């Protein structure tokens, strides 16, 4: 009996990882997740003001970096940071329960409004 050796098994593993429900996107060999930042309170904002806004809790796994998606998901402005009351080291599981929002226009943000999107990227610490 003859056995034909191919890379089919390797390709299937790659495809399975790509379609994993725990991964939201992949760029080459880098995979990551997207998390919506949803307002958890009603806030009136004024153009040019920087305002802290409570958001629905977003879990941030250990050894993940957070980036703000540059696309403005809210017509009134853009979040520039997200965090929690006590900052924790990157090596621990963390969460975000508030965002710093910069308003471009006057208006009202309602509880449940999308403020922006967090991009979570896994990293490997070397030190």
Short mmCIF file of C-alpha atoms in Angstrom, two decimals:
data_model
loop_
_atom_site.label_atom_id
_atom_site.label_comp_id
_atom_site.label_asym_id
_atom_site.label_seq_id
_atom_site.Cartn_x
_atom_site.Cartn_y
_atom_site.Cartn_z
CA UNK A 1 0.00 0.00 0.00
CA UNK A 2 1.26 3.47 -0.92
CA UNK A 3 0.75 6.45 1.38
CA UNK A 4 0.78 9.88 -0.22
CA UNK A 5 2.33 12.55 2.01
CA UNK A 6 0.85 16.02 1.73
CA UNK A 7 0.58 19.18 3.77
CA UNK A 8 -3.19 18.71 3.96
CA UNK A 9 -3.18 18.10 7.75
CA UNK A 10 -1.14 21.26 8.33
CA UNK A 11 -3.45 23.29 6.11
CA UNK A 12 -6.54 21.96 7.93
CA UNK A 13 -5.07 22.96 11.31
CA UNK A 14 -4.35 26.47 10.01
CA UNK A 15 -7.90 26.79 8.67
CA UNK A 16 -9.41 25.51 11.94
CA UNK A 17 -7.44 28.09 13.93
CA UNK A 18 -8.56 30.82 11.51
CA UNK A 19 -12.22 29.88 11.97
CA UNK A 20 -12.01 29.54 15.74
CA UNK A 21 -14.91 31.31 17.49
CA UNK A 22 -12.46 32.82 19.99
CA UNK A 23 -10.62 34.80 17.27
CA UNK A 24 -12.30 37.80 15.64
CA UNK A 25 -9.65 38.60 13.02
CA UNK A 26 -6.32 37.50 11.65
CA UNK A 27 -3.62 39.42 9.80
CA UNK A 28 -1.06 36.92 8.57
CA UNK A 29 0.01 34.98 11.65
CA UNK A 30 -1.32 37.61 14.09
CA UNK A 31 -4.81 37.03 15.46
CA UNK A 32 -6.84 39.27 17.71
CA UNK A 33 -10.21 40.18 19.11
CA UNK A 34 -12.57 43.14 18.83
CA UNK A 35 -14.60 44.39 21.80
CA UNK A 36 -17.32 47.02 21.66
CA UNK A 37 -17.19 49.86 24.17
CA UNK A 38 -20.83 50.48 25.09
CA UNK A 39 -21.87 53.48 27.22
CA UNK A 40 -23.26 52.45 30.60
CA UNK A 41 -24.65 55.88 31.48
CA UNK A 42 -26.27 58.93 29.88
CA UNK A 43 -23.78 61.78 29.37
CA UNK A 44 -24.05 65.19 27.72
CA UNK A 45 -20.86 66.13 25.86
CA UNK A 46 -19.66 69.44 24.47
CA UNK A 47 -17.36 69.88 21.49
CA UNK A 48 -13.71 69.90 22.55
CA UNK A 49 -14.36 68.48 26.02
CA UNK A 50 -12.66 65.35 27.34
CA UNK A 51 -15.17 63.34 29.36
CA UNK A 52 -14.90 60.10 31.35
CA UNK A 53 -17.80 57.76 30.53
CA UNK A 54 -18.77 54.54 32.29
CA UNK A 55 -18.85 51.62 29.87
CA UNK A 56 -20.16 48.08 30.10
CA UNK A 57 -17.36 45.94 31.50
CA UNK A 58 -14.93 44.63 28.89
CA UNK A 59 -12.68 41.72 29.90
CA UNK A 60 -9.04 41.99 28.85
CA UNK A 61 -7.15 38.69 29.05
CA UNK A 62 -3.66 38.59 30.49
CA UNK A 63 -0.80 39.26 28.07
CA UNK A 64 -2.98 41.24 25.65
CA UNK A 65 -2.38 44.79 24.41
CA UNK A 66 -5.32 47.13 23.82
CA UNK A 67 -5.57 49.50 20.88
CA UNK A 68 -8.37 51.86 19.97
CA UNK A 69 -9.86 51.32 16.55
CA UNK A 70 -9.24 54.55 14.64
CA UNK A 71 -12.60 54.45 12.88
CA UNK A 72 -14.95 56.85 14.66
CA UNK A 73 -17.89 54.63 15.63
CA UNK A 74 -19.76 57.43 17.41
CA UNK A 75 -20.82 60.58 15.57
CA UNK A 76 -20.17 62.82 18.57
CA UNK A 77 -16.51 61.97 19.07
CA UNK A 78 -13.99 59.29 19.82
CA UNK A 79 -12.72 57.35 22.86
CA UNK A 80 -8.98 57.78 23.39
CA UNK A 81 -8.47 55.41 26.33
CA UNK A 82 -10.18 52.70 28.36
CA UNK A 83 -9.38 51.31 31.77
CA UNK A 84 -10.39 50.48 35.29
CA UNK A 85 -10.02 52.19 38.65
CA UNK A 86 -6.89 50.26 39.65
CA UNK A 87 -4.45 49.64 36.79
CA UNK A 88 -3.04 46.10 36.79
CA UNK A 89 0.08 44.62 35.17
CA UNK A 90 -0.32 43.28 31.65
CA UNK A 91 0.49 39.78 32.94
CA UNK A 92 -2.84 39.67 34.85
CA UNK A 93 -6.42 39.44 33.60
CA UNK A 94 -7.83 42.96 33.51
CA UNK A 95 -10.99 44.78 32.54
CA UNK A 96 -12.17 48.17 31.39
CA UNK A 97 -15.20 49.87 32.93
CA UNK A 98 -14.71 53.46 31.78
CA UNK A 99 -13.51 55.27 28.68
CA UNK A 100 -12.04 58.72 28.13
CA UNK A 101 -14.10 60.34 25.37
CA UNK A 102 -13.15 63.41 23.31
CA UNK A 103 -16.20 65.14 21.86
CA UNK A 104 -16.09 66.60 18.36
CA UNK A 105 -19.70 67.82 18.48
CA UNK A 106 -22.19 68.82 21.15
CA UNK A 107 -24.77 66.19 21.99
CA UNK A 108 -25.97 63.46 24.30
CA UNK A 109 -24.57 59.95 24.62
CA UNK A 110 -27.22 57.53 25.83
CA UNK A 111 -26.75 54.38 27.84
CA UNK A 112 -26.29 51.56 25.29
CA UNK A 113 -24.64 53.74 22.61
CA UNK A 114 -21.53 52.42 20.89
CA UNK A 115 -18.56 54.63 21.77
CA UNK A 116 -15.82 52.77 19.92
CA UNK A 117 -14.02 49.47 19.49
CA UNK A 118 -11.08 48.00 21.42
CA UNK A 119 -8.63 45.82 19.54
CA UNK A 120 -7.03 43.14 21.73
CA UNK A 121 -3.76 41.62 20.54
CA UNK A 122 -2.01 38.73 22.31
CA UNK A 123 1.65 39.18 23.14
CA UNK A 124 4.41 37.07 24.64
CA UNK A 125 6.39 38.78 27.38
CA UNK A 126 10.15 38.27 27.11
CA UNK A 127 11.26 39.71 30.49
#
